[in-house]
Amino acid sequence: MNFFKKYIKRLNTPVSIAPLVVFRIIFGFLMGLSIVRFAWHGWIDSLYIQPVYYFSYYGFEWILPPDELGIYFLFGVMFLSSIGVMLGFWYRFSSLLFFLSFTYVELIDKTNYLNHYYFVSIVSCLMIFLPAHHYFSIDSQRNPLILKKLIPAWMVWAVKLQLGIVYFYAGIAKLNFDWLFRAMPLKIWLKAHTGLPILGELFKYDITAYLFSWSGAIYDLFIPFILINKRLRPYGYLAVIAFHLLTRWLFPIGMFPYIMIFSTLIFFDVSFHEKILKKAHLIFNVRSYQKSARKKLPLLPTKIIGILFTVHFLVQIVFPFRYILYPDYLFWTEEGFRFSWRVMLIEKAGYAIFEVTDADTGRKFEISNRAYLTPQQEKMMATQPDMILEFAHFLGKEMRQKGIKNPEIRVKSYVTLNGSGSRPFIDETVDLLKEKDSFKHKTWILPFQTTH
Amino acid sequence: MKKVYILIVLAVWISGCSSDSSSTEAVEFDQKVLFENLGTNLILPAYQDLVQKVTDLELAVNEFTATPNNIKLTSLREKYIDSYQAWQVASFYEFGPASAENLALSVNAYPTNAEEIDKNIQDNTSPQDNLEKGFPALDYLLFGIAENDDQIIEKYNSDALAENRKTYLKSVIVDLKKRINGTYDLWQGSYLQTFVTKEGNDAGSSLSLFVNAILSRYEADLKNSKFGIPAGVSVGQIEPLPEMVEAIYSNNSKALALTGITTFIEIFEGKNGTGLSDYLKELGTKASDGTPLEEKIISQLNDAKMQIQNLPETPLNEVIKSDKTPVADIYYTLQQAVIYLKTDMTSALSIQVSYQDGDGD
């Protein structure tokens, strides 16, 4: 109990607000940039306007895709609120809006699930509760009463912990047979880059894939601890830069490497962040701490926020292990795969042919997936059972509309996982319209048979 | 430094222990060699031949329309069949220049819309839609507008609409030639160089463009349009639709399909040079039963080819009417190959289908 008290006390030690402020500015800026980049590539159109069908998340079927004007409006809100976060302008409102608009868009189509979007949703949600606008912000400029020099230590630690979890769990996820002892999927992916200068020569050899696999796992597992350690931090940060730039160079992973490179700056000492703000002071003539700030009541009492955060992190720690509750091979069924920091972990490709049977006449015919799905949607759907089921139910509705009263939908599907060679994926005798999605194991996924 | 050393030793040890003995062997594959072979030995010659055949075809059209008679019609039909065959060879490369010209759809959308073609001739207007032009329209104009050859010649001679019909025939060939020449010109210009140098595996790389294009043509045309749709086994239909076969008026479906599958095998193997099969071989990709993937694909494609060869010589629509099974079987054989091509092959080559961000680390 004494230990616990001491711990709580340490967490509540007042520390400088500077790291959080710098993080707010960086985060807001990178989000704004990501949105501009997203729009620039035409992805608002190709991902949220072009598709005729969207894959919902289980339990989030009420998230409806907005029309063209609506989606542009949402992205507009997202962009303006990210700038609001960066500038600390109506900060609580901006961060809330950013979290809501970003998360809403992510929930529209499961196809676009990325761990890094999940990360952004989480961080932006945490940001709503953190007083990152109490210094070097438009809010504090307009209302000096909120100026704050010190905040409880846990508020900075929360961000570090979240980053640490992302790395550490990505590391744990790599501790599997394929990654460590078959160097899969890197063995496949690196071979695609043998044309690159210098490194390409190394990628021709399997041993390079092993080296990358092992160093990747070691990096992910240990980097949070290295960054915490003052002495090792400079080397750790060099590793962060090298690691993420390398992945950026090899794989199409967008802004994520930059987000991680800049976010991990929060691990640096207070003095580092204060130096940055001091420099910034030379450019922007904003109010500094001097004026004594009167404590203004925050939105929620710190204690409640503390409890909420504790719950959040407990969930974060436990949730990725839910896959243990499912039988069969995680990478094959992907039951409990998402929201667990399993990044760049598997090479999977599949092909799914949907067959409609008119139960009244016994007649059968195939569906053209492309009539309803974009190439990317089709690709993602073919390897993920929950998406296959969702699509089958959508087809069922379509068929009923077309006048088939009692349609049955079966799927012939083949998937290759980490170079296993394509093998049957879903039980093709099962009428998928009779199956419902749930958190229970999907018995109609065929078991992954290892032939070697 | 010590740590790095330990790491390297560890990695060597692990890879030594792992089941594959190839850990120390290099995968030597130069995408450039593949693209050079495909570009200069397959794609460019295919278009070159097509341009030549279509030029000859245009000459034959002009001669026939000048003096429509039996000899000229026979010669014109020969040239038409040759061009259509040449198209089958060039039809898979629907990316870059060809997709800029929307080539496949504008030269070979079938079944052609005979009714609209007749109406266009009546109104003396040029083709309005893809289904009113290209090879399928020629098929109708040269074989389908009347019962027998003499009556067909009549239609271009003394028929009230003879002049209109000649004009229409000419406008079809002019459009065909324009698009085919346009595609060839682009390839001959700078595109070959672009194609050869765009290495990598992202969505804009030559590998991705090329593989996605040939697979999409294979599925849409060779598998679905030529067999699946007429046999009534693919895409949202319940009854067989025998009248949907390619080249229904000239009864040439089988020969065209045979050229299609033969060409696809040649493309996969790179003819006499480097092909996708060599790439897979070098990577050592295996199918689920342990056979080298390229062998599995080739044998599957050859099965399909043999089934096509074994089709009776009677018109394909007649075959389907009496028993659709052999045609449906071809469809399923072709589909099995798609599984290997789209799943195993694209995974082994880690080809991306879009520019979207992937999952970062």
Short mmCIF file of C-alpha atoms in Angstrom, two decimals, chain B:
data_model
loop_
_atom_site.label_atom_id
_atom_site.label_comp_id
_atom_site.label_asym_id
_atom_site.label_seq_id
_atom_site.Cartn_x
_atom_site.Cartn_y
_atom_site.Cartn_z
CA MET B 1 29.61 -3.37 -31.89
CA LYS B 2 29.67 -6.53 -29.87
CA LYS B 3 25.89 -6.59 -29.96
CA VAL B 4 25.83 -6.27 -33.72
CA TYR B 5 28.29 -9.09 -33.97
CA ILE B 6 26.18 -11.32 -31.75
CA LEU B 7 23.17 -10.45 -33.83
CA ILE B 8 24.88 -11.43 -37.06
CA VAL B 9 26.12 -14.69 -35.62
CA LEU B 10 22.64 -15.38 -34.34
CA ALA B 11 21.09 -14.66 -37.70
CA VAL B 12 23.58 -16.90 -39.51
CA TRP B 13 22.88 -19.65 -37.05
CA ILE B 14 19.13 -19.30 -37.39
CA SER B 15 19.14 -19.24 -41.14
CA GLY B 16 21.48 -22.22 -41.10
CA CYS B 17 19.02 -24.12 -38.97
CA SER B 18 16.00 -23.18 -40.99
CA SER B 19 14.47 -25.72 -43.28
CA ASP B 20 15.50 -24.11 -46.55
CA SER B 21 19.04 -24.61 -47.60
CA SER B 22 18.92 -21.72 -50.02
CA SER B 23 19.67 -19.10 -47.40
CA THR B 24 23.04 -18.29 -48.81
CA GLU B 25 22.04 -18.43 -52.44
CA ALA B 26 21.25 -15.16 -54.14
CA VAL B 27 18.04 -14.56 -55.98
CA GLU B 28 19.29 -13.13 -59.25
CA PHE B 29 16.46 -11.59 -61.13
CA ASP B 30 16.63 -8.42 -63.13
CA GLN B 31 13.21 -6.93 -63.75
CA LYS B 32 14.73 -4.91 -66.59
CA VAL B 33 15.54 -8.08 -68.50
CA LEU B 34 11.95 -9.22 -68.05
CA PHE B 35 10.51 -5.92 -69.26
CA GLU B 36 12.93 -5.70 -72.16
CA ASN B 37 11.93 -9.14 -73.32
CA LEU B 38 8.22 -8.47 -72.88
CA GLY B 39 8.44 -5.06 -74.51
CA THR B 40 10.66 -5.81 -77.49
CA ASN B 41 9.89 -9.47 -78.16
CA LEU B 42 6.22 -9.71 -77.31
CA ILE B 43 4.33 -6.45 -76.95
CA LEU B 44 5.85 -4.35 -79.70
CA PRO B 45 5.80 -7.16 -82.31
CA ALA B 46 2.19 -7.94 -81.37
CA TYR B 47 1.12 -4.37 -82.08
CA GLN B 48 3.31 -4.16 -85.14
CA ASP B 49 1.68 -7.25 -86.60
CA LEU B 50 -1.76 -5.95 -85.71
CA VAL B 51 -1.08 -2.61 -87.38
CA GLN B 52 0.09 -4.43 -90.52
CA LYS B 53 -2.92 -6.73 -90.59
CA VAL B 54 -5.35 -3.88 -90.05
CA THR B 55 -3.69 -1.84 -92.79
CA ASP B 56 -4.18 -4.79 -95.14
CA LEU B 57 -7.73 -5.08 -93.90
CA GLU B 58 -8.41 -1.46 -94.73
CA LEU B 59 -7.09 -1.99 -98.27
CA ALA B 60 -9.35 -5.00 -98.65
CA VAL B 61 -12.32 -2.98 -97.41
CA ASN B 62 -11.61 -0.29 -99.98
CA GLU B 63 -11.28 -2.84 -102.78
CA PHE B 64 -14.45 -4.61 -101.77
CA THR B 65 -16.49 -1.44 -101.49
CA ALA B 66 -15.19 -0.29 -104.89
CA THR B 67 -16.34 -3.52 -106.57
CA PRO B 68 -18.34 -5.75 -104.28
CA ASN B 69 -18.02 -9.28 -105.60
CA ASN B 70 -17.38 -12.80 -104.44
CA ILE B 71 -13.62 -12.75 -104.85
CA LYS B 72 -13.24 -9.43 -103.05
CA LEU B 73 -15.50 -10.59 -100.24
CA THR B 74 -13.50 -13.77 -99.74
CA SER B 75 -10.27 -11.82 -99.65
CA LEU B 76 -11.74 -9.24 -97.28
CA ARG B 77 -12.98 -11.95 -94.94
CA GLU B 78 -9.54 -13.56 -94.89
CA LYS B 79 -7.94 -10.26 -93.96
CA TYR B 80 -10.58 -9.73 -91.31
CA ILE B 81 -9.95 -13.14 -89.74
CA ASP B 82 -6.20 -12.52 -89.78
CA SER B 83 -6.63 -9.14 -88.07
CA TYR B 84 -8.96 -10.55 -85.46
CA GLN B 85 -6.40 -13.23 -84.71
CA ALA B 86 -3.68 -10.58 -84.47
CA TRP B 87 -5.90 -8.72 -82.03
CA GLN B 88 -6.11 -11.79 -79.76
CA VAL B 89 -2.33 -11.71 -79.53
CA ALA B 90 -2.21 -8.00 -78.69
CA SER B 91 -5.28 -7.90 -76.50
CA PHE B 92 -3.68 -8.59 -73.12
CA TYR B 93 -1.61 -5.41 -72.82
CA GLU B 94 -4.39 -3.11 -71.65
CA PHE B 95 -2.23 -0.66 -69.71
CA GLY B 96 -0.30 2.49 -70.59
CA PRO B 97 -0.91 3.31 -74.29
CA ALA B 98 -3.70 0.75 -74.80
CA SER B 99 -5.64 1.93 -71.79
CA ALA B 100 -5.16 5.53 -72.97
CA GLU B 101 -6.95 4.50 -76.18
CA ASN B 102 -9.46 2.37 -74.25
CA LEU B 103 -8.42 -0.19 -76.80
CA ALA B 104 -9.92 -3.49 -75.68
CA LEU B 105 -13.42 -2.12 -75.21
CA SER B 106 -13.49 -0.07 -78.38
CA VAL B 107 -12.20 -2.77 -80.71
CA ASN B 108 -13.68 -5.91 -79.21
CA ALA B 109 -16.91 -5.36 -77.29
CA TYR B 110 -19.27 -8.21 -78.03
CA PRO B 111 -21.89 -9.32 -78.77
CA THR B 112 -22.28 -6.52 -81.24
CA ASN B 113 -25.55 -4.65 -81.43
CA ALA B 114 -26.82 -5.61 -84.90
CA GLU B 115 -30.04 -3.69 -84.52
CA GLU B 116 -28.28 -0.41 -83.77
CA ILE B 117 -25.81 -1.00 -86.58
CA ASP B 118 -28.73 -1.39 -89.01
CA LYS B 119 -30.25 1.77 -87.63
CA ASN B 120 -26.99 3.67 -88.02
CA ILE B 121 -26.79 2.52 -91.61
CA GLN B 122 -30.36 3.60 -92.16
CA ASP B 123 -29.64 7.03 -90.70
CA ASN B 124 -26.22 7.20 -92.35
CA THR B 125 -24.48 7.92 -89.02
CA SER B 126 -21.17 6.57 -87.79
CA PRO B 127 -20.92 4.17 -84.81
CA GLN B 128 -22.26 5.67 -81.59
CA ASP B 129 -21.21 3.05 -79.10
CA ASN B 130 -18.54 0.41 -78.52
CA LEU B 131 -21.11 -2.26 -79.31
CA GLU B 132 -21.58 -0.82 -82.80
CA LYS B 133 -17.98 -1.01 -83.96
CA GLY B 134 -14.72 -2.91 -83.82
CA PHE B 135 -14.18 -6.51 -84.87
CA PRO B 136 -17.59 -7.72 -83.69
CA ALA B 137 -19.30 -5.14 -85.92
CA LEU B 138 -17.16 -6.29 -88.84
CA ASP B 139 -18.19 -9.84 -88.02
CA TYR B 140 -21.79 -8.82 -88.51
CA LEU B 141 -21.19 -6.66 -91.57
CA LEU B 142 -19.17 -9.34 -93.38
CA PHE B 143 -21.00 -12.47 -92.30
CA GLY B 144 -24.27 -11.67 -90.63
CA ILE B 145 -26.30 -9.18 -92.63
CA ALA B 146 -27.84 -11.79 -94.89
CA GLU B 147 -28.38 -15.51 -95.30
CA ASN B 148 -25.72 -16.31 -97.88
CA ASP B 149 -22.72 -14.77 -99.60
CA ASP B 150 -24.60 -13.64 -102.70
CA GLN B 151 -27.19 -11.87 -100.60
CA ILE B 152 -24.46 -10.26 -98.53
CA ILE B 153 -22.81 -8.93 -101.69
CA GLU B 154 -26.22 -7.72 -102.75
CA LYS B 155 -26.38 -5.62 -99.61
CA TYR B 156 -23.30 -3.72 -100.80
CA ASN B 157 -24.34 -3.59 -104.45
CA SER B 158 -27.90 -2.95 -105.41
CA ASP B 159 -29.46 -2.63 -102.00
CA ALA B 160 -31.14 0.72 -101.35
CA LEU B 161 -28.78 1.31 -98.43
CA ALA B 162 -25.68 -0.05 -100.15
CA GLU B 163 -23.85 3.30 -100.13
CA ASN B 164 -24.66 3.92 -96.48
CA ARG B 165 -23.50 0.42 -95.64
CA LYS B 166 -20.18 0.95 -97.42
CA THR B 167 -19.70 4.20 -95.56
CA TYR B 168 -20.43 2.50 -92.29
CA LEU B 169 -18.02 -0.35 -93.01
CA LYS B 170 -15.34 2.19 -93.81
CA SER B 171 -15.98 4.23 -90.69
CA VAL B 172 -15.64 1.08 -88.56
CA ILE B 173 -12.28 0.26 -90.09
CA VAL B 174 -11.10 3.87 -89.81
CA ASP B 175 -11.87 3.95 -86.09
CA LEU B 176 -10.24 0.56 -85.56
CA LYS B 177 -7.11 1.62 -87.37
CA LYS B 178 -6.91 4.94 -85.60
CA ARG B 179 -6.94 3.40 -82.12
CA ILE B 180 -4.60 0.57 -82.96
CA ASN B 181 -2.13 2.89 -84.67
CA GLY B 182 -2.41 5.32 -81.78
CA THR B 183 -1.46 2.60 -79.31
CA TYR B 184 1.40 1.36 -81.44
CA ASP B 185 2.75 4.87 -81.96
CA LEU B 186 2.88 5.47 -78.22
CA TRP B 187 4.74 2.21 -77.64
CA GLN B 188 7.12 3.01 -80.44
CA GLY B 189 7.65 6.47 -79.04
CA SER B 190 8.74 6.84 -75.46
CA TYR B 191 6.61 4.24 -73.72
CA LEU B 192 8.86 1.25 -74.30
CA GLN B 193 11.63 3.07 -72.47
CA THR B 194 9.23 4.01 -69.65
CA PHE B 195 8.06 0.43 -69.41
CA VAL B 196 11.55 -1.03 -69.20
CA THR B 197 12.78 1.39 -66.57
CA LYS B 198 9.90 1.49 -64.11
CA GLU B 199 11.18 -1.18 -61.77
CA GLY B 200 9.82 -2.06 -58.35
CA ASN B 201 6.53 -3.39 -57.13
CA ASP B 202 4.40 -0.40 -56.20
CA ALA B 203 1.11 0.41 -57.86
CA GLY B 204 2.71 2.44 -60.66
CA SER B 205 5.55 0.03 -61.43
CA SER B 206 5.65 -1.79 -64.75
CA LEU B 207 5.37 -5.13 -62.97
CA SER B 208 2.16 -4.09 -61.27
CA LEU B 209 0.66 -2.49 -64.39
CA PHE B 210 1.58 -5.40 -66.58
CA VAL B 211 0.49 -8.21 -64.26
CA ASN B 212 -2.77 -6.51 -63.33
CA ALA B 213 -3.53 -5.83 -67.00
CA ILE B 214 -2.91 -9.32 -68.31
CA LEU B 215 -4.80 -10.90 -65.42
CA SER B 216 -7.71 -8.57 -65.83
CA ARG B 217 -7.92 -9.31 -69.58
CA TYR B 218 -7.56 -13.00 -68.87
CA GLU B 219 -10.46 -12.90 -66.46
CA ALA B 220 -12.73 -10.48 -68.28
CA ASP B 221 -12.24 -11.72 -71.82
CA LEU B 222 -10.64 -15.14 -72.01
CA LYS B 223 -12.47 -16.63 -69.03
CA ASN B 224 -15.75 -14.70 -68.76
CA SER B 225 -16.67 -13.32 -72.17
CA LYS B 226 -15.40 -16.20 -74.27
CA PHE B 227 -16.71 -19.05 -72.08
CA GLY B 228 -18.33 -18.15 -68.78
CA ILE B 229 -21.07 -15.84 -70.02
CA PRO B 230 -22.14 -17.90 -73.06
CA ALA B 231 -22.19 -21.04 -70.91
CA GLY B 232 -24.19 -19.20 -68.28
CA VAL B 233 -21.87 -19.92 -65.38
CA SER B 234 -20.44 -16.52 -64.61
CA VAL B 235 -21.62 -13.21 -63.30
CA GLY B 236 -25.19 -12.85 -62.25
CA GLN B 237 -26.91 -14.93 -64.91
CA ILE B 238 -28.96 -18.04 -64.69
CA GLU B 239 -29.44 -19.26 -68.24
CA PRO B 240 -26.73 -19.99 -70.80
CA LEU B 241 -26.52 -17.23 -73.41
CA PRO B 242 -25.10 -18.97 -76.48
CA GLU B 243 -25.57 -15.89 -78.66
CA MET B 244 -23.00 -14.08 -76.51
CA VAL B 245 -20.06 -15.99 -78.02
CA GLU B 246 -17.28 -14.10 -79.74
CA ALA B 247 -17.40 -13.96 -83.57
CA ILE B 248 -20.82 -15.58 -83.76
CA TYR B 249 -21.48 -14.72 -87.43
CA SER B 250 -18.16 -16.00 -88.73
CA ASN B 251 -18.30 -19.01 -86.39
CA ASN B 252 -14.73 -18.41 -85.42
CA SER B 253 -14.99 -18.51 -81.61
CA LYS B 254 -12.87 -21.58 -81.05
CA ALA B 255 -9.93 -20.47 -83.19
CA LEU B 256 -9.86 -17.04 -81.54
CA ALA B 257 -10.00 -18.50 -78.04
CA LEU B 258 -7.21 -20.90 -78.90
CA THR B 259 -5.03 -18.00 -79.96
CA GLY B 260 -5.97 -16.23 -76.73
CA ILE B 261 -4.88 -19.04 -74.43
CA THR B 262 -1.76 -19.80 -76.50
CA THR B 263 -0.77 -16.15 -76.30
CA PHE B 264 -1.31 -16.02 -72.56
CA ILE B 265 0.96 -19.04 -72.06
CA GLU B 266 3.58 -17.36 -74.24
CA ILE B 267 3.35 -14.17 -72.20
CA PHE B 268 3.66 -16.08 -68.92
CA GLU B 269 6.70 -17.95 -70.17
CA GLY B 270 8.18 -14.93 -71.93
CA LYS B 271 8.16 -16.75 -75.30
CA ASN B 272 11.84 -17.55 -75.88
CA GLY B 273 13.11 -15.06 -73.31
CA THR B 274 12.54 -14.16 -69.69
CA GLY B 275 8.96 -14.35 -68.44
CA LEU B 276 7.01 -14.31 -65.22
CA SER B 277 7.62 -18.06 -64.98
CA ASP B 278 11.36 -17.41 -64.76
CA TYR B 279 10.81 -14.82 -62.05
CA LEU B 280 8.80 -17.32 -59.98
CA LYS B 281 11.38 -20.01 -60.59
CA GLU B 282 14.18 -17.77 -59.38
CA LEU B 283 12.18 -16.88 -56.26
CA GLY B 284 11.57 -20.57 -55.65
CA THR B 285 7.86 -20.09 -55.08
CA LYS B 286 5.94 -23.27 -54.33
CA ALA B 287 2.27 -24.12 -54.58
CA SER B 288 0.59 -25.56 -51.49
CA ASP B 289 1.45 -29.11 -52.52
CA GLY B 290 5.12 -28.26 -52.90
CA THR B 291 5.26 -28.16 -56.71
CA PRO B 292 7.04 -25.15 -58.18
CA LEU B 293 4.34 -22.57 -58.79
CA GLU B 294 5.31 -21.83 -62.40
CA GLU B 295 4.96 -25.51 -63.30
CA LYS B 296 1.58 -25.65 -61.63
CA ILE B 297 0.38 -22.60 -63.58
CA ILE B 298 1.71 -23.80 -66.92
CA SER B 299 0.14 -27.21 -66.53
CA GLN B 300 -3.17 -25.65 -65.56
CA LEU B 301 -3.08 -23.33 -68.58
CA ASN B 302 -2.15 -26.22 -70.84
CA ASP B 303 -5.13 -28.18 -69.52
CA ALA B 304 -7.36 -25.29 -70.53
CA LYS B 305 -5.72 -25.10 -73.93
CA MET B 306 -6.28 -28.80 -74.49
CA GLN B 307 -9.93 -28.53 -73.50
CA ILE B 308 -10.36 -25.69 -75.99
CA GLN B 309 -8.63 -27.75 -78.68
CA ASN B 310 -10.95 -30.63 -77.95
CA LEU B 311 -14.06 -28.56 -78.55
CA PRO B 312 -16.03 -29.81 -81.56
CA GLU B 313 -15.67 -27.85 -84.77
CA THR B 314 -19.35 -26.97 -84.76
CA PRO B 315 -20.06 -23.31 -83.92
CA LEU B 316 -19.59 -22.63 -80.21
CA ASN B 317 -23.14 -21.37 -79.75
CA GLU B 318 -24.43 -24.66 -81.17
CA VAL B 319 -22.17 -26.58 -78.80
CA ILE B 320 -23.59 -24.69 -75.83
CA LYS B 321 -27.14 -25.18 -77.00
CA SER B 322 -26.77 -28.94 -77.11
CA ASP B 323 -24.59 -29.32 -73.99
CA LYS B 324 -22.94 -26.51 -72.12
CA THR B 325 -20.75 -28.81 -70.02
CA PRO B 326 -17.53 -28.77 -72.09
CA VAL B 327 -17.65 -24.97 -72.26
CA ALA B 328 -18.41 -24.60 -68.56
CA ASP B 329 -15.52 -26.98 -67.84
CA ILE B 330 -13.15 -24.73 -69.74
CA TYR B 331 -14.36 -21.85 -67.62
CA TYR B 332 -13.62 -23.74 -64.40
CA THR B 333 -10.19 -24.82 -65.61
CA LEU B 334 -9.35 -21.23 -66.50
CA GLN B 335 -10.65 -20.14 -63.10
CA GLN B 336 -8.41 -22.58 -61.27
CA ALA B 337 -5.45 -20.95 -62.99
CA VAL B 338 -6.68 -17.54 -61.81
CA ILE B 339 -6.35 -18.73 -58.23
CA TYR B 340 -2.68 -19.52 -58.79
CA LEU B 341 -2.10 -16.36 -60.76
CA LYS B 342 -3.96 -13.90 -58.59
CA THR B 343 -3.19 -15.39 -55.21
CA ASP B 344 0.10 -17.26 -55.26
CA MET B 345 1.84 -15.32 -58.00
CA THR B 346 0.90 -11.78 -57.00
CA SER B 347 1.76 -12.63 -53.41
CA ALA B 348 5.16 -14.03 -54.34
CA LEU B 349 5.92 -10.94 -56.42
CA SER B 350 4.27 -8.78 -53.71
CA ILE B 351 2.46 -6.70 -56.26
CA GLN B 352 0.35 -3.86 -54.93
CA VAL B 353 -3.05 -3.11 -56.35
CA SER B 354 -3.34 0.48 -55.19
CA TYR B 355 -1.35 3.48 -54.09
CA GLN B 356 -3.01 3.48 -50.69
CA ASP B 357 -0.88 3.46 -47.56
CA GLY B 358 -0.14 0.07 -46.10
CA ASP B 359 0.36 -0.85 -42.52
CA GLY B 360 3.37 0.89 -41.09
CA ASP B 361 5.85 -0.15 -38.49
#
